[in-house]
Amino acid sequence: MEKKEKVEKFPRMPKVWEAVIVLGILIACLAVGIIVYHVDPHVPMLLGVAAAAIMAKILGYHWEQIESFMIKGISKAMQSIIILVIIGVLIGVWLNAGVVPSMIYYGLKILKPEIFFVATVLICSITALATGTSWGTMGTMGVALMGIGFGLGLNPAITAGAIISGSYFGDKMSPLSDTTNLAPAMSGTDIMSHIKFMILPTVIVYVITLVFFGIIGFVMSTGGDADVSKVNELQDSLSSMFNINPVLLLPPVIVIVAVALKVPAIPGITIGIVCGVIVGMIFQPGCSFGSFFECGMNGFSCESGISEIDELLNKGGLMNMTFSISMTIIAMMFGGIMEETHQLEVIVNKLKKIVKSPAGLVTLTEVTSVVSNATMPEQYISLVVPGRMYSEEYKKMGLHPTTLSNALESSGTVTSALIPWNTCGVFITSTLGISAAQYAPWAVFNWIMPIACIILAFLGITVADKDGVRLLKKKRLAKKSA
């Protein structure tokens, strides 16, 4: 009797409940870590990676394969990681050169008592665009503006809503923002294409936001004089520390022009660094090449004696980007395992049955991002998980990856502020002193943006084919040719 050959056990497809268990463990670890113990999401996310790896072993994969899945996942985000490194250097250089201080200084000049709410949105937009951080903007300019609004006798919840709306607009559209870099990394496009595609829908919502706060400001205007002493104090401090000059606005203009001319992200941002060094050497007498090296590495540091100024300017540098970089690496380790072992696939196969059109896929993506913000209360996760879950479905439908990246940013980035237990909601409440239940109705940009993106998707504006042509434009061209 012949001896039976040993049959090698090949990896099998996971069952839906197995994949859901892994996601459940991830959610539980993040919820306990962030909500209960108030820790950063990195280690809880790493526990989620361990759960995904254990499930991969149960499915029959060898450790060498699991390790390669993690490395493959990280490799997909390498462009974003490189850009984050360069952006860290850029922020440090621009602060040292007086570029960011000049942007903030001139932004403060537009503040007028009779248009306080609109001015608040604009000031926070400019600051967030310059720094790439909504948290930094709210923790500095936001605090000062809350005080001014209180002095005017205005509703603090509305003031907070205007601050949040402007801060998240600037964060969403700034090439310096980590989320603006993370979203295209998850979808498979570049940051320049991502920002360009976001301009139309984001500007539409931004105009609605400005009109809304303009009407509110007109209705609620007390007609009194504003106590702008805090703003004057910030301006005086900036002008005493830096040689403020309109020419210092040139580097960000050059970066914007680079976006319009479709210059690749890495060389485009590098040009901004070089321009920052040049104008800094010209206009800031205390600047030297050595100071730019130091600020590029460890960020700008100052002690002005004004806490708002110090908190606003003490940032940047390559080392200060390690938080975002390490979070991206760990998240992509999780995504790599879930994707390569088909754990995401079995979940998507269930969900995609309800999707019949590109607009439906955009809707499902946004809903998933919002749910991620609520169940995995960390902004980065709301971009990473849905991004990895649906990227293949966008390809199968013949959609350009900017359609996905725009959907992620229009939901995951902005709705994080509306959820009280999300890290963003907790930060805002502790910083501005207003609860999410109070400010959320007035953070109009944040809750209109995802709704508008879905509506515009059904109109063919926030959906593009594989060549990057919006479906609305494609339909118009088809009618003309017919």
mmCIF file with all atom_site columns, C-alpha atoms in Angstrom, residues 72-259:
data_model
loop_
_atom_site.group_PDB
_atom_site.id
_atom_site.type_symbol
_atom_site.label_atom_id
_atom_site.label_alt_id
_atom_site.label_comp_id
_atom_site.label_asym_id
_atom_site.label_entity_id
_atom_site.label_seq_id
_atom_site.pdbx_PDB_ins_code
_atom_site.Cartn_x
_atom_site.Cartn_y
_atom_site.Cartn_z
_atom_site.occupancy
_atom_site.B_iso_or_equiv
_atom_site.pdbx_formal_charge
_atom_site.auth_seq_id
_atom_site.auth_comp_id
_atom_site.auth_asym_id
_atom_site.auth_atom_id
_atom_site.pdbx_PDB_model_num
ATOM 1   C CA . LYS A 1 72  ? 4.573   46.107 1.264  1.00 0.00 ? 72  LYS A CA 1
ATOM 2   C CA . GLY A 1 73  ? 1.973   48.170 3.091  1.00 0.00 ? 73  GLY A CA 1
ATOM 3   C CA . ILE A 1 74  ? 4.601   50.626 4.331  1.00 0.00 ? 74  ILE A CA 1
ATOM 4   C CA . SER A 1 75  ? 6.095   50.930 0.845  1.00 0.00 ? 75  SER A CA 1
ATOM 5   C CA . LYS A 1 76  ? 2.759   52.201 -0.471 1.00 0.00 ? 76  LYS A CA 1
ATOM 6   C CA . ALA A 1 77  ? 3.032   55.206 1.833  1.00 0.00 ? 77  ALA A CA 1
ATOM 7   C CA . MET A 1 78  ? 6.715   55.941 1.198  1.00 0.00 ? 78  MET A CA 1
ATOM 8   C CA . GLN A 1 79  ? 6.024   59.001 -0.964 1.00 0.00 ? 79  GLN A CA 1
ATOM 9   C CA . SER A 1 80  ? 3.855   60.447 1.783  1.00 0.00 ? 80  SER A CA 1
ATOM 10  C CA . ILE A 1 81  ? 6.539   59.700 4.377  1.00 0.00 ? 81  ILE A CA 1
ATOM 11  C CA . ILE A 1 82  ? 9.218   61.402 2.270  1.00 0.00 ? 82  ILE A CA 1
ATOM 12  C CA . ILE A 1 83  ? 6.964   64.426 1.797  1.00 0.00 ? 83  ILE A CA 1
ATOM 13  C CA . LEU A 1 84  ? 6.285   64.598 5.545  1.00 0.00 ? 84  LEU A CA 1
ATOM 14  C CA . VAL A 1 85  ? 10.048  64.685 6.160  1.00 0.00 ? 85  VAL A CA 1
ATOM 15  C CA . ILE A 1 86  ? 10.499  67.520 3.645  1.00 0.00 ? 86  ILE A CA 1
ATOM 16  C CA . ILE A 1 87  ? 7.485   69.410 5.001  1.00 0.00 ? 87  ILE A CA 1
ATOM 17  C CA . GLY A 1 88  ? 8.947   69.234 8.508  1.00 0.00 ? 88  GLY A CA 1
ATOM 18  C CA . VAL A 1 89  ? 12.066  70.936 7.179  1.00 0.00 ? 89  VAL A CA 1
ATOM 19  C CA . LEU A 1 90  ? 9.947   73.442 5.224  1.00 0.00 ? 90  LEU A CA 1
ATOM 20  C CA . ILE A 1 91  ? 7.964   74.580 8.279  1.00 0.00 ? 91  ILE A CA 1
ATOM 21  C CA . GLY A 1 92  ? 11.134  75.057 10.328 1.00 0.00 ? 92  GLY A CA 1
ATOM 22  C CA . VAL A 1 93  ? 12.789  77.036 7.533  1.00 0.00 ? 93  VAL A CA 1
ATOM 23  C CA . TRP A 1 94  ? 9.735   79.210 6.846  1.00 0.00 ? 94  TRP A CA 1
ATOM 24  C CA . LEU A 1 95  ? 9.363   80.052 10.529 1.00 0.00 ? 95  LEU A CA 1
ATOM 25  C CA . ASN A 1 96  ? 13.025  80.983 10.848 1.00 0.00 ? 96  ASN A CA 1
ATOM 26  C CA . ALA A 1 97  ? 12.852  83.055 7.660  1.00 0.00 ? 97  ALA A CA 1
ATOM 27  C CA . GLY A 1 98  ? 9.808   85.008 8.847  1.00 0.00 ? 98  GLY A CA 1
ATOM 28  C CA . VAL A 1 99  ? 7.571   83.631 6.081  1.00 0.00 ? 99  VAL A CA 1
ATOM 29  C CA . VAL A 1 100 ? 4.923   82.121 8.368  1.00 0.00 ? 100 VAL A CA 1
ATOM 30  C CA . PRO A 1 101 ? 5.030   85.063 10.832 1.00 0.00 ? 101 PRO A CA 1
ATOM 31  C CA . SER A 1 102 ? 4.462   87.459 7.903  1.00 0.00 ? 102 SER A CA 1
ATOM 32  C CA . MET A 1 103 ? 1.451   85.456 6.721  1.00 0.00 ? 103 MET A CA 1
ATOM 33  C CA . ILE A 1 104 ? -0.041  85.542 10.210 1.00 0.00 ? 104 ILE A CA 1
ATOM 34  C CA . TYR A 1 105 ? 0.758   89.245 10.650 1.00 0.00 ? 105 TYR A CA 1
ATOM 35  C CA . TYR A 1 106 ? -0.981  90.304 7.450  1.00 0.00 ? 106 TYR A CA 1
ATOM 36  C CA . GLY A 1 107 ? -3.825  87.903 8.157  1.00 0.00 ? 107 GLY A CA 1
ATOM 37  C CA . LEU A 1 108 ? -4.482  89.644 11.463 1.00 0.00 ? 108 LEU A CA 1
ATOM 38  C CA . LYS A 1 109 ? -4.805  92.996 9.681  1.00 0.00 ? 109 LYS A CA 1
ATOM 39  C CA . ILE A 1 110 ? -8.082  91.973 8.054  1.00 0.00 ? 110 ILE A CA 1
ATOM 40  C CA . LEU A 1 111 ? -9.857  91.740 11.451 1.00 0.00 ? 111 LEU A CA 1
ATOM 41  C CA . LYS A 1 112 ? -12.669 94.303 11.665 1.00 0.00 ? 112 LYS A CA 1
ATOM 42  C CA . PRO A 1 113 ? -15.280 94.399 14.459 1.00 0.00 ? 113 PRO A CA 1
ATOM 43  C CA . GLU A 1 114 ? -18.279 94.606 12.131 1.00 0.00 ? 114 GLU A CA 1
ATOM 44  C CA . ILE A 1 115 ? -17.259 91.436 10.265 1.00 0.00 ? 115 ILE A CA 1
ATOM 45  C CA . PHE A 1 116 ? -15.842 89.540 13.217 1.00 0.00 ? 116 PHE A CA 1
ATOM 46  C CA . PHE A 1 117 ? -17.120 86.048 12.346 1.00 0.00 ? 117 PHE A CA 1
ATOM 47  C CA . VAL A 1 118 ? -16.086 86.264 8.694  1.00 0.00 ? 118 VAL A CA 1
ATOM 48  C CA . ALA A 1 119 ? -12.723 87.705 9.746  1.00 0.00 ? 119 ALA A CA 1
ATOM 49  C CA . THR A 1 120 ? -12.298 84.857 12.228 1.00 0.00 ? 120 THR A CA 1
ATOM 50  C CA . VAL A 1 121 ? -12.851 82.282 9.473  1.00 0.00 ? 121 VAL A CA 1
ATOM 51  C CA . LEU A 1 122 ? -10.376 84.088 7.192  1.00 0.00 ? 122 LEU A CA 1
ATOM 52  C CA . ILE A 1 123 ? -7.703  84.543 9.881  1.00 0.00 ? 123 ILE A CA 1
ATOM 53  C CA . CYS A 1 124 ? -7.845  80.894 10.906 1.00 0.00 ? 124 CYS A CA 1
ATOM 54  C CA . SER A 1 125 ? -7.839  79.834 7.253  1.00 0.00 ? 125 SER A CA 1
ATOM 55  C CA . ILE A 1 126 ? -4.688  81.842 6.546  1.00 0.00 ? 126 ILE A CA 1
ATOM 56  C CA . THR A 1 127 ? -2.936  80.598 9.676  1.00 0.00 ? 127 THR A CA 1
ATOM 57  C CA . ALA A 1 128 ? -3.817  76.950 9.017  1.00 0.00 ? 128 ALA A CA 1
ATOM 58  C CA . LEU A 1 129 ? -2.770  77.268 5.376  1.00 0.00 ? 129 LEU A CA 1
ATOM 59  C CA . ALA A 1 130 ? 0.554   78.725 6.511  1.00 0.00 ? 130 ALA A CA 1
ATOM 60  C CA . THR A 1 131 ? 1.245   76.168 9.235  1.00 0.00 ? 131 THR A CA 1
ATOM 61  C CA . GLY A 1 132 ? -0.626  73.108 7.963  1.00 0.00 ? 132 GLY A CA 1
ATOM 62  C CA . THR A 1 133 ? -2.190  72.443 11.369 1.00 0.00 ? 133 THR A CA 1
ATOM 63  C CA . SER A 1 134 ? -5.751  73.003 12.567 1.00 0.00 ? 134 SER A CA 1
ATOM 64  C CA . TRP A 1 135 ? -4.762  72.173 16.146 1.00 0.00 ? 135 TRP A CA 1
ATOM 65  C CA . GLY A 1 136 ? -1.960  74.732 16.184 1.00 0.00 ? 136 GLY A CA 1
ATOM 66  C CA . THR A 1 137 ? -4.287  77.355 14.732 1.00 0.00 ? 137 THR A CA 1
ATOM 67  C CA . MET A 1 138 ? -7.065  76.693 17.243 1.00 0.00 ? 138 MET A CA 1
ATOM 68  C CA . GLY A 1 139 ? -4.610  76.538 20.144 1.00 0.00 ? 139 GLY A CA 1
ATOM 69  C CA . THR A 1 140 ? -3.153  79.951 19.305 1.00 0.00 ? 140 THR A CA 1
ATOM 70  C CA . MET A 1 141 ? -5.238  82.214 17.080 1.00 0.00 ? 141 MET A CA 1
ATOM 71  C CA . GLY A 1 142 ? -8.388  80.450 18.254 1.00 0.00 ? 142 GLY A CA 1
ATOM 72  C CA . VAL A 1 143 ? -7.716  81.222 21.902 1.00 0.00 ? 143 VAL A CA 1
ATOM 73  C CA . ALA A 1 144 ? -7.108  84.908 21.128 1.00 0.00 ? 144 ALA A CA 1
ATOM 74  C CA . LEU A 1 145 ? -10.214 85.154 18.939 1.00 0.00 ? 145 LEU A CA 1
ATOM 75  C CA . MET A 1 146 ? -12.371 83.505 21.627 1.00 0.00 ? 146 MET A CA 1
ATOM 76  C CA . GLY A 1 147 ? -11.262 86.271 24.002 1.00 0.00 ? 147 GLY A CA 1
ATOM 77  C CA . ILE A 1 148 ? -12.080 88.993 21.482 1.00 0.00 ? 148 ILE A CA 1
ATOM 78  C CA . GLY A 1 149 ? -15.473 87.468 20.769 1.00 0.00 ? 149 GLY A CA 1
ATOM 79  C CA . PHE A 1 150 ? -16.197 87.393 24.496 1.00 0.00 ? 150 PHE A CA 1
ATOM 80  C CA . GLY A 1 151 ? -15.257 91.078 24.745 1.00 0.00 ? 151 GLY A CA 1
ATOM 81  C CA . LEU A 1 152 ? -17.712 91.870 21.948 1.00 0.00 ? 152 LEU A CA 1
ATOM 82  C CA . GLY A 1 153 ? -20.453 90.019 23.778 1.00 0.00 ? 153 GLY A CA 1
ATOM 83  C CA . LEU A 1 154 ? -20.832 87.467 20.984 1.00 0.00 ? 154 LEU A CA 1
ATOM 84  C CA . ASN A 1 155 ? -21.997 83.889 21.372 1.00 0.00 ? 155 ASN A CA 1
ATOM 85  C CA . PRO A 1 156 ? -18.828 81.843 22.157 1.00 0.00 ? 156 PRO A CA 1
ATOM 86  C CA . ALA A 1 157 ? -20.256 78.734 20.448 1.00 0.00 ? 157 ALA A CA 1
ATOM 87  C CA . ILE A 1 158 ? -20.591 80.654 17.156 1.00 0.00 ? 158 ILE A CA 1
ATOM 88  C CA . THR A 1 159 ? -17.078 82.053 17.570 1.00 0.00 ? 159 THR A CA 1
ATOM 89  C CA . ALA A 1 160 ? -15.778 78.512 18.113 1.00 0.00 ? 160 ALA A CA 1
ATOM 90  C CA . GLY A 1 161 ? -17.666 77.331 15.021 1.00 0.00 ? 161 GLY A CA 1
ATOM 91  C CA . ALA A 1 162 ? -16.030 80.047 12.918 1.00 0.00 ? 162 ALA A CA 1
ATOM 92  C CA . ILE A 1 163 ? -12.584 79.174 14.317 1.00 0.00 ? 163 ILE A CA 1
ATOM 93  C CA . ILE A 1 164 ? -13.060 75.462 13.603 1.00 0.00 ? 164 ILE A CA 1
ATOM 94  C CA . SER A 1 165 ? -14.452 76.072 10.114 1.00 0.00 ? 165 SER A CA 1
ATOM 95  C CA . GLY A 1 166 ? -11.523 78.258 9.091  1.00 0.00 ? 166 GLY A CA 1
ATOM 96  C CA . SER A 1 167 ? -8.940  76.025 10.751 1.00 0.00 ? 167 SER A CA 1
ATOM 97  C CA . TYR A 1 168 ? -10.160 72.883 9.017  1.00 0.00 ? 168 TYR A CA 1
ATOM 98  C CA . PHE A 1 169 ? -10.439 74.609 5.648  1.00 0.00 ? 169 PHE A CA 1
ATOM 99  C CA . GLY A 1 170 ? -6.797  75.674 5.921  1.00 0.00 ? 170 GLY A CA 1
ATOM 100 C CA . ASP A 1 171 ? -5.706  72.265 7.199  1.00 0.00 ? 171 ASP A CA 1
ATOM 101 C CA . LYS A 1 172 ? -7.613  70.491 4.411  1.00 0.00 ? 172 LYS A CA 1
ATOM 102 C CA . MET A 1 173 ? -6.103  72.618 1.632  1.00 0.00 ? 173 MET A CA 1
ATOM 103 C CA . SER A 1 174 ? -2.577  73.136 2.962  1.00 0.00 ? 174 SER A CA 1
ATOM 104 C CA . PRO A 1 175 ? 0.209   71.082 1.329  1.00 0.00 ? 175 PRO A CA 1
ATOM 105 C CA . LEU A 1 176 ? 1.914   71.268 4.731  1.00 0.00 ? 176 LEU A CA 1
ATOM 106 C CA . SER A 1 177 ? -0.846  69.285 6.482  1.00 0.00 ? 177 SER A CA 1
ATOM 107 C CA . ASP A 1 178 ? -0.188  65.651 7.365  1.00 0.00 ? 178 ASP A CA 1
ATOM 108 C CA . THR A 1 179 ? -3.783  64.633 6.556  1.00 0.00 ? 179 THR A CA 1
ATOM 109 C CA . THR A 1 180 ? -3.551  66.352 3.174  1.00 0.00 ? 180 THR A CA 1
ATOM 110 C CA . ASN A 1 181 ? -0.529  64.158 2.486  1.00 0.00 ? 181 ASN A CA 1
ATOM 111 C CA . LEU A 1 182 ? -1.981  61.008 4.042  1.00 0.00 ? 182 LEU A CA 1
ATOM 112 C CA . ALA A 1 183 ? -5.234  60.961 2.018  1.00 0.00 ? 183 ALA A CA 1
ATOM 113 C CA . PRO A 1 184 ? -3.546  60.820 -1.422 1.00 0.00 ? 184 PRO A CA 1
ATOM 114 C CA . ALA A 1 185 ? -1.067  58.262 -0.084 1.00 0.00 ? 185 ALA A CA 1
ATOM 115 C CA . MET A 1 186 ? -3.975  55.976 0.822  1.00 0.00 ? 186 MET A CA 1
ATOM 116 C CA . SER A 1 187 ? -5.651  56.390 -2.567 1.00 0.00 ? 187 SER A CA 1
ATOM 117 C CA . GLY A 1 188 ? -2.568  56.099 -4.750 1.00 0.00 ? 188 GLY A CA 1
ATOM 118 C CA . THR A 1 189 ? -2.291  59.628 -6.134 1.00 0.00 ? 189 THR A CA 1
ATOM 119 C CA . ASP A 1 190 ? 0.046   62.569 -5.473 1.00 0.00 ? 190 ASP A CA 1
ATOM 120 C CA . ILE A 1 191 ? -0.590  65.570 -3.266 1.00 0.00 ? 191 ILE A CA 1
ATOM 121 C CA . MET A 1 192 ? -0.598  68.102 -6.115 1.00 0.00 ? 192 MET A CA 1
ATOM 122 C CA . SER A 1 193 ? -3.344  66.252 -8.022 1.00 0.00 ? 193 SER A CA 1
ATOM 123 C CA . HIS A 1 194 ? -5.226  65.754 -4.755 1.00 0.00 ? 194 HIS A CA 1
ATOM 124 C CA . ILE A 1 195 ? -5.259  69.458 -3.847 1.00 0.00 ? 195 ILE A CA 1
ATOM 125 C CA . LYS A 1 196 ? -6.171  70.522 -7.376 1.00 0.00 ? 196 LYS A CA 1
ATOM 126 C CA . PHE A 1 197 ? -9.165  68.132 -7.448 1.00 0.00 ? 197 PHE A CA 1
ATOM 127 C CA . MET A 1 198 ? -10.349 69.350 -4.004 1.00 0.00 ? 198 MET A CA 1
ATOM 128 C CA . ILE A 1 199 ? -10.342 73.038 -4.960 1.00 0.00 ? 199 ILE A CA 1
ATOM 129 C CA . LEU A 1 200 ? -13.766 73.188 -6.664 1.00 0.00 ? 200 LEU A CA 1
ATOM 130 C CA . PRO A 1 201 ? -15.909 71.366 -4.053 1.00 0.00 ? 201 PRO A CA 1
ATOM 131 C CA . THR A 1 202 ? -14.002 72.857 -1.111 1.00 0.00 ? 202 THR A CA 1
ATOM 132 C CA . VAL A 1 203 ? -14.284 76.426 -2.403 1.00 0.00 ? 203 VAL A CA 1
ATOM 133 C CA . ILE A 1 204 ? -18.027 75.947 -2.960 1.00 0.00 ? 204 ILE A CA 1
ATOM 134 C CA . VAL A 1 205 ? -18.489 74.934 0.690  1.00 0.00 ? 205 VAL A CA 1
ATOM 135 C CA . TYR A 1 206 ? -16.072 77.638 1.861  1.00 0.00 ? 206 TYR A CA 1
ATOM 136 C CA . VAL A 1 207 ? -18.093 80.355 0.100  1.00 0.00 ? 207 VAL A CA 1
ATOM 137 C CA . ILE A 1 208 ? -21.287 79.001 1.703  1.00 0.00 ? 208 ILE A CA 1
ATOM 138 C CA . THR A 1 209 ? -19.490 79.120 5.061  1.00 0.00 ? 209 THR A CA 1
ATOM 139 C CA . LEU A 1 210 ? -18.392 82.746 4.584  1.00 0.00 ? 210 LEU A CA 1
ATOM 140 C CA . VAL A 1 211 ? -21.893 83.808 3.505  1.00 0.00 ? 211 VAL A CA 1
ATOM 141 C CA . PHE A 1 212 ? -23.389 82.032 6.521  1.00 0.00 ? 212 PHE A CA 1
ATOM 142 C CA . PHE A 1 213 ? -21.072 83.737 9.009  1.00 0.00 ? 213 PHE A CA 1
ATOM 143 C CA . GLY A 1 214 ? -21.478 87.037 7.181  1.00 0.00 ? 214 GLY A CA 1
ATOM 144 C CA . ILE A 1 215 ? -25.239 86.896 7.696  1.00 0.00 ? 215 ILE A CA 1
ATOM 145 C CA . ILE A 1 216 ? -24.857 85.763 11.321 1.00 0.00 ? 216 ILE A CA 1
ATOM 146 C CA . GLY A 1 217 ? -22.393 88.576 11.993 1.00 0.00 ? 217 GLY A CA 1
ATOM 147 C CA . PHE A 1 218 ? -24.704 91.173 10.431 1.00 0.00 ? 218 PHE A CA 1
ATOM 148 C CA . VAL A 1 219 ? -27.699 89.952 12.445 1.00 0.00 ? 219 VAL A CA 1
ATOM 149 C CA . MET A 1 220 ? -25.794 89.684 15.738 1.00 0.00 ? 220 MET A CA 1
ATOM 150 C CA . SER A 1 221 ? -23.612 92.768 15.350 1.00 0.00 ? 221 SER A CA 1
ATOM 151 C CA . THR A 1 222 ? -23.718 94.863 18.521 1.00 0.00 ? 222 THR A CA 1
ATOM 152 C CA . GLY A 1 223 ? -22.272 97.902 16.815 1.00 0.00 ? 223 GLY A CA 1
ATOM 153 C CA . GLY A 1 224 ? -19.739 98.309 19.631 1.00 0.00 ? 224 GLY A CA 1
ATOM 154 C CA . ASP A 1 225 ? -15.973 98.674 19.475 1.00 0.00 ? 225 ASP A CA 1
ATOM 155 C CA . ALA A 1 226 ? -13.894 95.525 19.636 1.00 0.00 ? 226 ALA A CA 1
ATOM 156 C CA . ASP A 1 227 ? -11.192 94.983 22.205 1.00 0.00 ? 227 ASP A CA 1
ATOM 157 C CA . VAL A 1 228 ? -8.432  94.095 19.781 1.00 0.00 ? 228 VAL A CA 1
ATOM 158 C CA . SER A 1 229 ? -5.622  94.465 22.298 1.00 0.00 ? 229 SER A CA 1
ATOM 159 C CA . LYS A 1 230 ? -4.767  90.766 22.048 1.00 0.00 ? 230 LYS A CA 1
ATOM 160 C CA . VAL A 1 231 ? -4.491  90.980 18.269 1.00 0.00 ? 231 VAL A CA 1
ATOM 161 C CA . ASN A 1 232 ? -2.349  94.115 18.526 1.00 0.00 ? 232 ASN A CA 1
ATOM 162 C CA . GLU A 1 233 ? -0.150  92.383 21.076 1.00 0.00 ? 233 GLU A CA 1
ATOM 163 C CA . LEU A 1 234 ? 0.386   89.451 18.699 1.00 0.00 ? 234 LEU A CA 1
ATOM 164 C CA . GLN A 1 235 ? 1.174   91.786 15.797 1.00 0.00 ? 235 GLN A CA 1
ATOM 165 C CA . ASP A 1 236 ? 3.594   93.873 17.850 1.00 0.00 ? 236 ASP A CA 1
ATOM 166 C CA . SER A 1 237 ? 5.346   90.740 19.074 1.00 0.00 ? 237 SER A CA 1
ATOM 167 C CA . LEU A 1 238 ? 5.683   89.344 15.542 1.00 0.00 ? 238 LEU A CA 1
ATOM 168 C CA . SER A 1 239 ? 7.031   92.626 14.165 1.00 0.00 ? 239 SER A CA 1
ATOM 169 C CA . SER A 1 240 ? 9.545   92.912 17.023 1.00 0.00 ? 240 SER A CA 1
ATOM 170 C CA . MET A 1 241 ? 10.831  89.361 16.460 1.00 0.00 ? 241 MET A CA 1
ATOM 171 C CA . PHE A 1 242 ? 10.889  89.401 12.658 1.00 0.00 ? 242 PHE A CA 1
ATOM 172 C CA . ASN A 1 243 ? 11.387  91.862 9.857  1.00 0.00 ? 243 ASN A CA 1
ATOM 173 C CA . ILE A 1 244 ? 7.869   91.639 8.405  1.00 0.00 ? 244 ILE A CA 1
ATOM 174 C CA . ASN A 1 245 ? 7.775   92.306 4.665  1.00 0.00 ? 245 ASN A CA 1
ATOM 175 C CA . PRO A 1 246 ? 5.310   91.481 1.853  1.00 0.00 ? 246 PRO A CA 1
ATOM 176 C CA . VAL A 1 247 ? 8.156   89.896 -0.120 1.00 0.00 ? 247 VAL A CA 1
ATOM 177 C CA . LEU A 1 248 ? 8.230   87.150 2.510  1.00 0.00 ? 248 LEU A CA 1
ATOM 178 C CA . LEU A 1 249 ? 4.877   85.963 1.126  1.00 0.00 ? 249 LEU A CA 1
ATOM 179 C CA . LEU A 1 250 ? 6.668   84.919 -2.067 1.00 0.00 ? 250 LEU A CA 1
ATOM 180 C CA . PRO A 1 251 ? 7.640   81.337 -1.025 1.00 0.00 ? 251 PRO A CA 1
ATOM 181 C CA . PRO A 1 252 ? 4.043   80.184 -0.377 1.00 0.00 ? 252 PRO A CA 1
ATOM 182 C CA . VAL A 1 253 ? 2.962   81.858 -3.617 1.00 0.00 ? 253 VAL A CA 1
ATOM 183 C CA . ILE A 1 254 ? 5.653   79.892 -5.451 1.00 0.00 ? 254 ILE A CA 1
ATOM 184 C CA . VAL A 1 255 ? 4.426   76.626 -3.900 1.00 0.00 ? 255 VAL A CA 1
ATOM 185 C CA . ILE A 1 256 ? 0.853   77.463 -4.962 1.00 0.00 ? 256 ILE A CA 1
ATOM 186 C CA . VAL A 1 257 ? 2.030   78.211 -8.492 1.00 0.00 ? 257 VAL A CA 1
ATOM 187 C CA . ALA A 1 258 ? 3.900   74.894 -8.467 1.00 0.00 ? 258 ALA A CA 1
ATOM 188 C CA . VAL A 1 259 ? 0.615   73.158 -7.610 1.00 0.00 ? 259 VAL A CA 1
#
